PDB file of C-alpha atoms in Angstrom:
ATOM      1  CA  UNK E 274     -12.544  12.549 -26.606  1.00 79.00           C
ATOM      2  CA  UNK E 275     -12.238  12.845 -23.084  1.00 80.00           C
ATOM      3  CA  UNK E 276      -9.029  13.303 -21.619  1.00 91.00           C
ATOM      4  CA  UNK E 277      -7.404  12.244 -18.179  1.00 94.00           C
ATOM      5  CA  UNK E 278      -4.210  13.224 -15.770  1.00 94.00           C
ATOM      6  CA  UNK E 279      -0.924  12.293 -17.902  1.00 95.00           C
ATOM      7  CA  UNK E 280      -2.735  10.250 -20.401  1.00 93.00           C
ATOM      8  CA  UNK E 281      -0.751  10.672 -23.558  1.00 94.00           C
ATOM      9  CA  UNK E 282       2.272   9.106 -21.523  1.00 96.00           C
ATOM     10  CA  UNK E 283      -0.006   6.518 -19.235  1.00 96.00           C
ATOM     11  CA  UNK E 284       2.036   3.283 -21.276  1.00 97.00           C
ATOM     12  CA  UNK E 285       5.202   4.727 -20.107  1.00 97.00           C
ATOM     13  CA  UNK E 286       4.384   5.349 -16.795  1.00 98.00           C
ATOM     14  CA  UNK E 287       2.741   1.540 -16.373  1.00 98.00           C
ATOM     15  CA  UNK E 288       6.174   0.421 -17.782  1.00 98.00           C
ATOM     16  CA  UNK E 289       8.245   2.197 -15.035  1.00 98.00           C
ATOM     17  CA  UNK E 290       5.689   1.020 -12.990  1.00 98.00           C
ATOM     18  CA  UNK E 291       6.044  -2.798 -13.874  1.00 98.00           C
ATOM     19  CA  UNK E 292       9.714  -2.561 -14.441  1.00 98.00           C
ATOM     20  CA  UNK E 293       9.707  -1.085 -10.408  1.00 98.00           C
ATOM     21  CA  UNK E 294       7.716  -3.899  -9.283  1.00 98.00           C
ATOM     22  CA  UNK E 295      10.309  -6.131 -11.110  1.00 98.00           C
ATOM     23  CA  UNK E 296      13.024  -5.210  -8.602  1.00 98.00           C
ATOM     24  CA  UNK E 297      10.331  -4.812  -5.457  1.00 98.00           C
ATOM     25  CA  UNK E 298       9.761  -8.577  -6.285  1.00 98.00           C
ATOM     26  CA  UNK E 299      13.102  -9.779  -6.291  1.00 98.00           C
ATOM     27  CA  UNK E 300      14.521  -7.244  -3.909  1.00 98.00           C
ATOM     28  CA  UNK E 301      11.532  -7.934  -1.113  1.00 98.00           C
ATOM     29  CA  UNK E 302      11.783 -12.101  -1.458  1.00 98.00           C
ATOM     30  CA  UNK E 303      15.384 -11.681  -0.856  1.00 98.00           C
ATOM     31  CA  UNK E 304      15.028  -9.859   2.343  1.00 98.00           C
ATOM     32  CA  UNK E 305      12.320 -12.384   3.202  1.00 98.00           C
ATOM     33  CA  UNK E 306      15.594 -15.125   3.372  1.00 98.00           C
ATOM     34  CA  UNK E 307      17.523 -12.866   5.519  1.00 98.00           C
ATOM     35  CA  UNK E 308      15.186 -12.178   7.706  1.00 98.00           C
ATOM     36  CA  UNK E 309      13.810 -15.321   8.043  1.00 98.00           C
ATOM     37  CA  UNK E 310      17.829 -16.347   8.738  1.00 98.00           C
ATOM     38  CA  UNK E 311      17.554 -13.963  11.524  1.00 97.00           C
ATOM     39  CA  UNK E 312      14.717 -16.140  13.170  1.00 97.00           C
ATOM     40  CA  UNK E 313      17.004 -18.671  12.848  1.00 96.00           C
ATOM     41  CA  UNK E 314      20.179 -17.545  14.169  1.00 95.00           C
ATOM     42  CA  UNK E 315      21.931 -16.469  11.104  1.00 96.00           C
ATOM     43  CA  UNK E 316      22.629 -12.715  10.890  1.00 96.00           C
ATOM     44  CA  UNK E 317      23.546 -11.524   7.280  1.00 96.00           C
ATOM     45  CA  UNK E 318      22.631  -8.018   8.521  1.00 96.00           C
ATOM     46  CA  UNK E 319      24.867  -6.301   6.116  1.00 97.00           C
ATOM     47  CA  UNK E 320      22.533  -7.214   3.587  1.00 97.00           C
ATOM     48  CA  UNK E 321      19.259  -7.194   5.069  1.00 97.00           C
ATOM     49  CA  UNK E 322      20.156  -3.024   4.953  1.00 98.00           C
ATOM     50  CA  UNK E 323      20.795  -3.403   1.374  1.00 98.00           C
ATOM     51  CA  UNK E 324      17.716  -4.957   0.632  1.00 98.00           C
ATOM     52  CA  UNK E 325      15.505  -2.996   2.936  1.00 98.00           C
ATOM     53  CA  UNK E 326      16.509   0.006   1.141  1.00 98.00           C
ATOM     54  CA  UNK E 327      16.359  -1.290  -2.503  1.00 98.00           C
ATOM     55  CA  UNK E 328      12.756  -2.372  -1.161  1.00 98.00           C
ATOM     56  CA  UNK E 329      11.744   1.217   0.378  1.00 98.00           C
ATOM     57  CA  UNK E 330      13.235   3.176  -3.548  1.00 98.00           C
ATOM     58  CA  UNK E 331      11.597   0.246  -5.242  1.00 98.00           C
ATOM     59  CA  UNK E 332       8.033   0.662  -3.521  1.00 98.00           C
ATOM     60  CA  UNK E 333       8.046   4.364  -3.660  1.00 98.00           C
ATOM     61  CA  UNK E 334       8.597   4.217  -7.359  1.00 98.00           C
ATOM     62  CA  UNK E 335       6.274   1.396  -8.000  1.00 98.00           C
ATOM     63  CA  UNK E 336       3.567   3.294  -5.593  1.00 98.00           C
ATOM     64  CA  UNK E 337       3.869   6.644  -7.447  1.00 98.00           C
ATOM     65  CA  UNK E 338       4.078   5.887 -11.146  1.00 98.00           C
ATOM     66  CA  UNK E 339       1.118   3.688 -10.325  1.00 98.00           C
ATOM     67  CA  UNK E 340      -0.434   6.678  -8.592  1.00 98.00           C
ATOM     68  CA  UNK E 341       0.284   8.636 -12.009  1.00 98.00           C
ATOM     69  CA  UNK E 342      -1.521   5.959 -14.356  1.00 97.00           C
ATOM     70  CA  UNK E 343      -4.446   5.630 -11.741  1.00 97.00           C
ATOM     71  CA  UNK E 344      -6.569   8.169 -13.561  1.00 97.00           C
ATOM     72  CA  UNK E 345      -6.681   6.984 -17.046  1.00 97.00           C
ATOM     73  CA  UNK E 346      -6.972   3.686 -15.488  1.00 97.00           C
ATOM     74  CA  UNK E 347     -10.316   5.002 -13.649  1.00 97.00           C
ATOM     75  CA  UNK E 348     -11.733   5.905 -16.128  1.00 96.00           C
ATOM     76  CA  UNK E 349     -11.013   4.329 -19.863  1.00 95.00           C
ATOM     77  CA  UNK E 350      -9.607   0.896 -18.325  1.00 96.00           C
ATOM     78  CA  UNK E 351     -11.945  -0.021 -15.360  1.00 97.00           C
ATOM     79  CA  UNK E 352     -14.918   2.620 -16.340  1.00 96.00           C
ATOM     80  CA  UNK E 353     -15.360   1.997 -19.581  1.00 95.00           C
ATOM     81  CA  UNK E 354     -13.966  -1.945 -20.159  1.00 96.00           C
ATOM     82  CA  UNK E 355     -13.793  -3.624 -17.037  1.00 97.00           C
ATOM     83  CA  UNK E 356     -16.803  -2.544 -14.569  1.00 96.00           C
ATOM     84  CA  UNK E 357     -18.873  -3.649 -18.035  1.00 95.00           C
ATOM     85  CA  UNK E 358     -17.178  -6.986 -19.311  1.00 95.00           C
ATOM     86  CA  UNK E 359     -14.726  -8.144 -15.990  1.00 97.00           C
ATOM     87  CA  UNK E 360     -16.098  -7.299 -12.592  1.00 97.00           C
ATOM     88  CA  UNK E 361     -13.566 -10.026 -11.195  1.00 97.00           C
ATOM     89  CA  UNK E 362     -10.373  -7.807 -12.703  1.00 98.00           C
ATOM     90  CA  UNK E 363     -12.335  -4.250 -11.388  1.00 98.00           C
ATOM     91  CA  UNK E 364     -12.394  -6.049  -8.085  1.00 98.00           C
ATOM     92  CA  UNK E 365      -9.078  -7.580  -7.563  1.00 98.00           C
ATOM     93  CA  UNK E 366      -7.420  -4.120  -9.138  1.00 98.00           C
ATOM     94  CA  UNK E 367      -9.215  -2.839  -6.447  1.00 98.00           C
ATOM     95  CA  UNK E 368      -8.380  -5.147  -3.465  1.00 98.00           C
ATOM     96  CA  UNK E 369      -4.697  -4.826  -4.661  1.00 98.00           C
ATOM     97  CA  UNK E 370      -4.577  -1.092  -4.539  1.00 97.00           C
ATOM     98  CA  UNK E 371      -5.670  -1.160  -1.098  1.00 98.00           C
ATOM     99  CA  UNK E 372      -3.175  -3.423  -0.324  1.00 98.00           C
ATOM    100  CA  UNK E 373      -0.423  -1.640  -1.854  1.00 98.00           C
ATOM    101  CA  UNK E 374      -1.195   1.314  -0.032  1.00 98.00           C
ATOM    102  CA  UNK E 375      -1.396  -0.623   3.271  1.00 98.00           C
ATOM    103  CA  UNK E 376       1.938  -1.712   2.900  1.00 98.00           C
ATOM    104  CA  UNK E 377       3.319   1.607   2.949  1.00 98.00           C
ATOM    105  CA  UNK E 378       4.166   1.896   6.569  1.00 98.00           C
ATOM    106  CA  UNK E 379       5.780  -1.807   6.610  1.00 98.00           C
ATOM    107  CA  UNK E 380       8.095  -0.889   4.189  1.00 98.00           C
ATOM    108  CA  UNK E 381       9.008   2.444   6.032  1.00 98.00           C
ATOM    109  CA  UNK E 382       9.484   0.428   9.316  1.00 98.00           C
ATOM    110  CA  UNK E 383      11.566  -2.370   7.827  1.00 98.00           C
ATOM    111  CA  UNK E 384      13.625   0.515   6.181  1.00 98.00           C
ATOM    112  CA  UNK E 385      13.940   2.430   9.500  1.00 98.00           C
ATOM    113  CA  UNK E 386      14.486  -1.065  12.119  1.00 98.00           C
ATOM    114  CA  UNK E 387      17.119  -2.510   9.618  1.00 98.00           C
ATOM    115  CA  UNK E 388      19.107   0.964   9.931  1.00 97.00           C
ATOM    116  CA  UNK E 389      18.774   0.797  13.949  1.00 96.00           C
ATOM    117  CA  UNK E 390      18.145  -2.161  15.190  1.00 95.00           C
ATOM    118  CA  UNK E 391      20.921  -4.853  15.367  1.00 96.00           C
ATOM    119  CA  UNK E 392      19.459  -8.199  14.819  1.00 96.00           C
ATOM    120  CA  UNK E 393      21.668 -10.653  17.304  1.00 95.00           C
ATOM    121  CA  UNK E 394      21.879  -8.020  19.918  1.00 94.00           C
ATOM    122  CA  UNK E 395      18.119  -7.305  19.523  1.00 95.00           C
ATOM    123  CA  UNK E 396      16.051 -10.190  19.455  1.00 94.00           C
ATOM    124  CA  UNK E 397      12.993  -8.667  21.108  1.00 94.00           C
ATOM    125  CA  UNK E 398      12.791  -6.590  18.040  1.00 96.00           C
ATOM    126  CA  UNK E 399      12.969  -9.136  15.525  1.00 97.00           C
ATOM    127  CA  UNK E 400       8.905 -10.061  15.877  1.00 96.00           C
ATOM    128  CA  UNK E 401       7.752  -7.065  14.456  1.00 97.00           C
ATOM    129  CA  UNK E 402      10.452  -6.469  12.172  1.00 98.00           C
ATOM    130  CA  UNK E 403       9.509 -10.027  10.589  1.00 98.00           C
ATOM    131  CA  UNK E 404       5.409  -8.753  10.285  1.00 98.00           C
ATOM    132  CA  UNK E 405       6.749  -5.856   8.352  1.00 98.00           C
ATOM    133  CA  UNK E 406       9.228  -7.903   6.128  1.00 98.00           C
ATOM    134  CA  UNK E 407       6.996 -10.943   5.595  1.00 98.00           C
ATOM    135  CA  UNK E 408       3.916  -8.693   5.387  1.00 98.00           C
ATOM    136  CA  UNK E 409       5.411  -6.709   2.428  1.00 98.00           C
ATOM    137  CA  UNK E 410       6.932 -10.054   0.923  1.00 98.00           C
ATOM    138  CA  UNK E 411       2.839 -11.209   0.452  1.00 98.00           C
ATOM    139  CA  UNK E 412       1.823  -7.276  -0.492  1.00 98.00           C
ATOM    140  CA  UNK E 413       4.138  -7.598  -3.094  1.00 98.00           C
ATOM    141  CA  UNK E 414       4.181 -11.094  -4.797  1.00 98.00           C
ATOM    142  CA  UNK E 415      -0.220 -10.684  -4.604  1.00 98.00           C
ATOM    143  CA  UNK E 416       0.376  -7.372  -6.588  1.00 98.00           C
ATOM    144  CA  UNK E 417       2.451  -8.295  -9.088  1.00 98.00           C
ATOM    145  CA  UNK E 418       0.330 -11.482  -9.538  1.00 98.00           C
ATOM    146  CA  UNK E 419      -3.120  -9.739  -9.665  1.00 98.00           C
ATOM    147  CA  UNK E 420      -1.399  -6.527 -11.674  1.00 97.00           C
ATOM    148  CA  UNK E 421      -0.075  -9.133 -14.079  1.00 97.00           C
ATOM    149  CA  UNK E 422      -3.873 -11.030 -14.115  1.00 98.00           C
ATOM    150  CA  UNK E 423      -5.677  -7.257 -14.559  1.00 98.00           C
ATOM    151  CA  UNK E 424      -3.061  -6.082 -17.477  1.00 96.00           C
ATOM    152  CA  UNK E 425      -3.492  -9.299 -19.328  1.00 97.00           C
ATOM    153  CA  UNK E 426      -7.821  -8.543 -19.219  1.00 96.00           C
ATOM    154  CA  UNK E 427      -7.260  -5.020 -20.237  1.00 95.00           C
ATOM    155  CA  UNK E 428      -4.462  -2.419 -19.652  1.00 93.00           C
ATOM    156  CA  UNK E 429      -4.551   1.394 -20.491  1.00 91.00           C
TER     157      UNK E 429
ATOM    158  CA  UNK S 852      18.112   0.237  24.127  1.00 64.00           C
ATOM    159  CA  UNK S 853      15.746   2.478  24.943  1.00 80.00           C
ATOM    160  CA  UNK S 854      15.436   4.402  22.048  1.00 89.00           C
ATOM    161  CA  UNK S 855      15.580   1.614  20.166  1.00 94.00           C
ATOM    162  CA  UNK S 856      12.564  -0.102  21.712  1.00 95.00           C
ATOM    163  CA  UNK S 857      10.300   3.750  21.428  1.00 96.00           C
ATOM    164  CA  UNK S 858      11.344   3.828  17.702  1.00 97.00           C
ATOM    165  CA  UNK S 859      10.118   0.171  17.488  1.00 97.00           C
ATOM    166  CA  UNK S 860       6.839   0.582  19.315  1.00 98.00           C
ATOM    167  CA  UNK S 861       6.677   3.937  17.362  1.00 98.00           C
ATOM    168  CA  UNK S 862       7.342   2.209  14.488  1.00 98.00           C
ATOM    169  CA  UNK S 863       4.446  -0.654  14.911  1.00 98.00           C
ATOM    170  CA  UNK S 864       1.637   2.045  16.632  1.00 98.00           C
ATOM    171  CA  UNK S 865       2.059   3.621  12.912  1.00 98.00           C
ATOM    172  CA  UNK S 866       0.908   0.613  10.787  1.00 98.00           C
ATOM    173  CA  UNK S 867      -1.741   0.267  13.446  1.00 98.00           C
ATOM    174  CA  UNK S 868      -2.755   3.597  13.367  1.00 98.00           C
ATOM    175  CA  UNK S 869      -2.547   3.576   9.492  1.00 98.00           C
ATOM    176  CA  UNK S 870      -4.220   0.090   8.855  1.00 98.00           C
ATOM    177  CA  UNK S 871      -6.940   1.411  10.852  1.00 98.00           C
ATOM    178  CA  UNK S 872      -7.399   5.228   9.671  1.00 98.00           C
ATOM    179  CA  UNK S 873      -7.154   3.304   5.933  1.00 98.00           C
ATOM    180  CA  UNK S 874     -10.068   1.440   6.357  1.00 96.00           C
ATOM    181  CA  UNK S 875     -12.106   3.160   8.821  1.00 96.00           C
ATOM    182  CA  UNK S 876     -14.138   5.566   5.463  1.00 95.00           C
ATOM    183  CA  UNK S 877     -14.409   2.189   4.529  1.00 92.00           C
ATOM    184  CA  UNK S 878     -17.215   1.463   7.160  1.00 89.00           C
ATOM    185  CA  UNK S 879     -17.785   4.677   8.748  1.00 93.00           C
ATOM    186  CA  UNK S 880     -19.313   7.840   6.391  1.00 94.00           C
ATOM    187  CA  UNK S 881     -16.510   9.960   6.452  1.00 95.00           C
ATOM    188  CA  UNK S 882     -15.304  13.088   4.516  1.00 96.00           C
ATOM    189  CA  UNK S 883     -12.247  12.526   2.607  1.00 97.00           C
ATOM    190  CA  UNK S 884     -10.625  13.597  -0.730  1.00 97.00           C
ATOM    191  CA  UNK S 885     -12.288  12.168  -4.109  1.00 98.00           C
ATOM    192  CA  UNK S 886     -10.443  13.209  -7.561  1.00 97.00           C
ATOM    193  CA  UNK S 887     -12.632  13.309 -10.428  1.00 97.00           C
ATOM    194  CA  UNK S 888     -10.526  12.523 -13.188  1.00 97.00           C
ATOM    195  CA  UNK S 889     -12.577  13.374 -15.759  1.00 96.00           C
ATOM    196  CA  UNK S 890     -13.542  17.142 -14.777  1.00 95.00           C
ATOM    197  CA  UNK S 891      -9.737  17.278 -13.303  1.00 96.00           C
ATOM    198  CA  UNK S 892     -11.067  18.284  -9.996  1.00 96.00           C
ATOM    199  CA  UNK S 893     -10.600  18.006  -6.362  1.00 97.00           C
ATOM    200  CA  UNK S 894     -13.835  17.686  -3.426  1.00 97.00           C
ATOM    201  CA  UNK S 895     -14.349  16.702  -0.263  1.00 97.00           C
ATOM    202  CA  UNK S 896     -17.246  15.076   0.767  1.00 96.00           C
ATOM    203  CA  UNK S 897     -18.426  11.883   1.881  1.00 95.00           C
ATOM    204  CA  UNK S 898     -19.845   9.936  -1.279  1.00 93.00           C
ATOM    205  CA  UNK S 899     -18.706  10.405  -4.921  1.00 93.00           C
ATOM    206  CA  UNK S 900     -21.048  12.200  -8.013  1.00 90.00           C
ATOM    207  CA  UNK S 901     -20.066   9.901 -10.709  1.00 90.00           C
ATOM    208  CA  UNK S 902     -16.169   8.554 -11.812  1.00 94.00           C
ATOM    209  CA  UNK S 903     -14.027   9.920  -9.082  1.00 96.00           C
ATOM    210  CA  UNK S 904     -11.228   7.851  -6.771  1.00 97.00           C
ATOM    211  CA  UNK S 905     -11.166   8.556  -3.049  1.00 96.00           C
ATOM    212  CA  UNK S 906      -7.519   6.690  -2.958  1.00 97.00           C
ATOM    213  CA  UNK S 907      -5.476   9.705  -2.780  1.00 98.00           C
ATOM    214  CA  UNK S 908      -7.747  11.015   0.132  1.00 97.00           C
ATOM    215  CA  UNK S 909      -7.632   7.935   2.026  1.00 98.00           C
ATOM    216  CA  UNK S 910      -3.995   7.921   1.850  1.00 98.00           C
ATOM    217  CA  UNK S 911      -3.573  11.213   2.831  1.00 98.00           C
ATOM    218  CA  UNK S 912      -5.902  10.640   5.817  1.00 98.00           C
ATOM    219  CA  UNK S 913      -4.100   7.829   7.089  1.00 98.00           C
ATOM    220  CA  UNK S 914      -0.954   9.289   6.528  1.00 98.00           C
ATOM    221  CA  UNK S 915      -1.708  12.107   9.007  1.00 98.00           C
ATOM    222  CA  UNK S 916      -3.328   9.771  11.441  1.00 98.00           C
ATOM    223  CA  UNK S 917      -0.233   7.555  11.639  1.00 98.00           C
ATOM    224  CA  UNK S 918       2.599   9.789  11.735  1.00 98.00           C
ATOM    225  CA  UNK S 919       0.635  11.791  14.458  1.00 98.00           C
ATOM    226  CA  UNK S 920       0.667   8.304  16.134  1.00 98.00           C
ATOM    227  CA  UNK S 921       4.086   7.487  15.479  1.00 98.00           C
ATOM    228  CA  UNK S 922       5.646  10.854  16.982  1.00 98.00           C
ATOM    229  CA  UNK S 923       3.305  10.608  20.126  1.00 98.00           C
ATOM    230  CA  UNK S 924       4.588   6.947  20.912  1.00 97.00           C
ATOM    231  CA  UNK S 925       7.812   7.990  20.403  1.00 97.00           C
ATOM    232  CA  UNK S 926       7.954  10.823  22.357  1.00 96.00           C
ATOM    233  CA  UNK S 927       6.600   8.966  25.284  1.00 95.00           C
ATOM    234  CA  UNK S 928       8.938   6.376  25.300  1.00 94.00           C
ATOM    235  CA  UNK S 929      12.353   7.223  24.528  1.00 91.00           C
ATOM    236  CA  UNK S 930      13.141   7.563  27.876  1.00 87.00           C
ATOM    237  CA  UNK S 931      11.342   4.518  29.308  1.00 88.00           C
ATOM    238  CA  UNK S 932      12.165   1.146  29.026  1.00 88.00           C
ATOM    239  CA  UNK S 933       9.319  -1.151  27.652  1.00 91.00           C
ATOM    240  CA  UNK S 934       9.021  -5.063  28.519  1.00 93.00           C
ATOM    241  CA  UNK S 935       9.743  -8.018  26.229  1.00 94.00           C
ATOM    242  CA  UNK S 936       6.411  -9.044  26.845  1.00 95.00           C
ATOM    243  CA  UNK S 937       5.053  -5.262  25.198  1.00 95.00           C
ATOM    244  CA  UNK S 938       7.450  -5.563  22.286  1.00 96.00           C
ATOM    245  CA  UNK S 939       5.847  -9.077  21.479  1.00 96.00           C
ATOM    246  CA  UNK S 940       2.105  -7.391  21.630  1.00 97.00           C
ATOM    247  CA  UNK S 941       3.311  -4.517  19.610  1.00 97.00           C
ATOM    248  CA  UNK S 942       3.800  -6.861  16.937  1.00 97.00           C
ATOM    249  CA  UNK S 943       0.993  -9.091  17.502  1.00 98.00           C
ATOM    250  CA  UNK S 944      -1.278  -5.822  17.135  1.00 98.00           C
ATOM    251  CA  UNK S 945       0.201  -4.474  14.040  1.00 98.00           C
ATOM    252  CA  UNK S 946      -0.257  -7.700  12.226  1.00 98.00           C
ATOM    253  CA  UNK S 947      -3.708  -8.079  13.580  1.00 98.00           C
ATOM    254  CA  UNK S 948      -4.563  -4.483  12.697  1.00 98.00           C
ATOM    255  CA  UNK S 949      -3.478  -4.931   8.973  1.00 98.00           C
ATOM    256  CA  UNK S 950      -4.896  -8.363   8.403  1.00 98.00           C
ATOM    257  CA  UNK S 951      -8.404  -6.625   9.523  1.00 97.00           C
ATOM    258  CA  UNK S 952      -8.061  -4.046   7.464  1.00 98.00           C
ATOM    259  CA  UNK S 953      -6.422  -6.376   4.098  1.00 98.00           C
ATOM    260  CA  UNK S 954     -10.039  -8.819   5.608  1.00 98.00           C
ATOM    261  CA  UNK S 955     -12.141  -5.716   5.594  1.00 97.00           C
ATOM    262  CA  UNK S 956     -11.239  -4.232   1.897  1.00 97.00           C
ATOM    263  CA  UNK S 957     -11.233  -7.925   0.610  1.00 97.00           C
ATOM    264  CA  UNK S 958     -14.781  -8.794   2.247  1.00 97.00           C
ATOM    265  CA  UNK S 959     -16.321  -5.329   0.832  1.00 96.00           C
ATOM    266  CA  UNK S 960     -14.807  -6.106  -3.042  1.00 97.00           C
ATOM    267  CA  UNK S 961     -14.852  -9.414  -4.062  1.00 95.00           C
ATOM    268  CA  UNK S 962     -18.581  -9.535  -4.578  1.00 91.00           C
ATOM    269  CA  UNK S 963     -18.628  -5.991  -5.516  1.00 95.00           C
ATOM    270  CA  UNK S 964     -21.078  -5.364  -8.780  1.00 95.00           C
ATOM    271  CA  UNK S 965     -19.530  -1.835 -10.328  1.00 94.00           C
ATOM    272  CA  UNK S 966     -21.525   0.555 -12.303  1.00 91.00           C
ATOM    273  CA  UNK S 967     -19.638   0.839 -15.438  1.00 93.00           C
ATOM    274  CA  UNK S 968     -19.385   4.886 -16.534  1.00 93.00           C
ATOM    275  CA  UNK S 969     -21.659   5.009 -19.802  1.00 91.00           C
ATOM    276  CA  UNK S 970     -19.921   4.459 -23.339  1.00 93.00           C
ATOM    277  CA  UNK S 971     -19.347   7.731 -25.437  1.00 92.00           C
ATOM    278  CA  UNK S 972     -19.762   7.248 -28.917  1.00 90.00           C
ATOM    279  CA  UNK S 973     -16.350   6.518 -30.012  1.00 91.00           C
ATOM    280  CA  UNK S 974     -15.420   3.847 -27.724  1.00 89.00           C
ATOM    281  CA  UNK S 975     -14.657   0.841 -29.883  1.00 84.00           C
ATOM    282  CA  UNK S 976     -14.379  -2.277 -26.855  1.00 76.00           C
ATOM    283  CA  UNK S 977     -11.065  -4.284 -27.922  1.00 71.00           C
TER     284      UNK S 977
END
């Protein structure tokens, strides 16, 4: 039988995986409130930091142990069972890896502007800081959505 | 303020850069990493020979492209003070460079017909 890049212990590493994207979730629509609070004049910086970071760890984890599984993934979940009987879950696993990887640099920025920047004093700042924070926020809820929607066709 | 404002505009020039450099082997031939995880081997080249993922290579590639970005914007700027007006297009770029790119990837796959790789004989579909 053929063999792939850690796949004896792919399960495992799709359960840190989902169990990552359990906190990104949570941790990322949080930070969505707060920030949107700082559009609106209330400044609960304190724990836009927190959250920022949780979000950076949580994404990093999430974005490598789904790095890990990607191979086995390639080939016996998507190559073998889903190119042939669910295009539509090939497709979307595919439009959500793209996105995951293109939310990379938000996350980084968020981390980086929520450890500099001080949100009443720095208003100018805030635009850009909110396309980072919101932009992750929809990364991350269409992920866990279409990872949830892929898993449930087929998962490795 | 300041070096605030260059880390900022740093900070935005690097999802631009990256949004861009992401997609760009996405319309434009262009040599990149592919892993074939089936042989367990590395290439470079432009199109794939069979199962093999050009994700890592595209990462990597945009990677370098954006930080290269980010500490040449930075550089330039910490000592100069940028308008309101420049902070506010900053943004507007970065969100318009990584909705083209999110438009781009979406466009290309959701019609998308995959060749499936061929069943070996003990494949049992479940």
């Amino acid at each position: 039988m053929e063999q792939t890049f850690l796949q004896p212990h792919a399960k495992w590493i799709v359960l840190v995986h989902a169990a990552a994207a359990i906190v990104l979730v949570g941790a990322s629509t949080h930070n969505f409130l707060v920030t949107l609070g700082y559009l609106r004049g209330r400044y609960k910086a304190r724990l836009g930091r927190i959250y920022a970071a949780i979000i950076l760890w949580a994404y990093g984890i999430t974005f490598v142990f789904g790095s890990l599984a990607y191979p086995t993934y390639r080939y016996f979940v998507r190559g073998l069972y889903l190119d042939r009987y669910a295009t539509w879950a090939s497709n979307l696993f595919d439009i959500k890896e793209n996105f995951a990887a293109l939310g990379l640099p938000l996350v980084i920025g968020a981390f980086v502007l929520s450890r500099t920047m001080n949100p009443q004093e720095d208003r100018p700042l805030l635009s850009g800081y909110a396309v980072m924070v919101f932009g992750t926020t929809a990364i991350v809820w269409f992920n866990v959505i279409s990872g949830l929607l892929i898993t449930m066709t087929k998962g490795v | 303020m300041e070096r605030k404002q260059a880390l900022y505009c740093a900070l935005c020039t690097a999802i631009i850069a990256f949004s861009l450099a992401f997609a760009f082997p996405a319309f434009s031939p262009t040599r990149v990493l592919w892993y074939y995880p089936l042989a367990h081997e590395w290439r470079f080249e432009v199109k794939s020979n069979g199962i093999a993922m050009d994700f890592y290579g595209r990462n990597l590639l945009a990677t370098v492209i954006s930080t290269a970005a980010f500490a040449l914007v930075f550089v330039l700027l910490r000592r100069r003070k940028v308008t309101e007006r420049t902070l506010g297009l900053m943004a507007a770029w970065a969100s318009t460079a990584l909705l083209l790119s999110m438009g781009l990837y979406t466009y290309q796959l959701v019609m998308r017909h995959p060749t499936p790789a061929p069943l070996p004989a003990w494949y049992q579909p479940k």
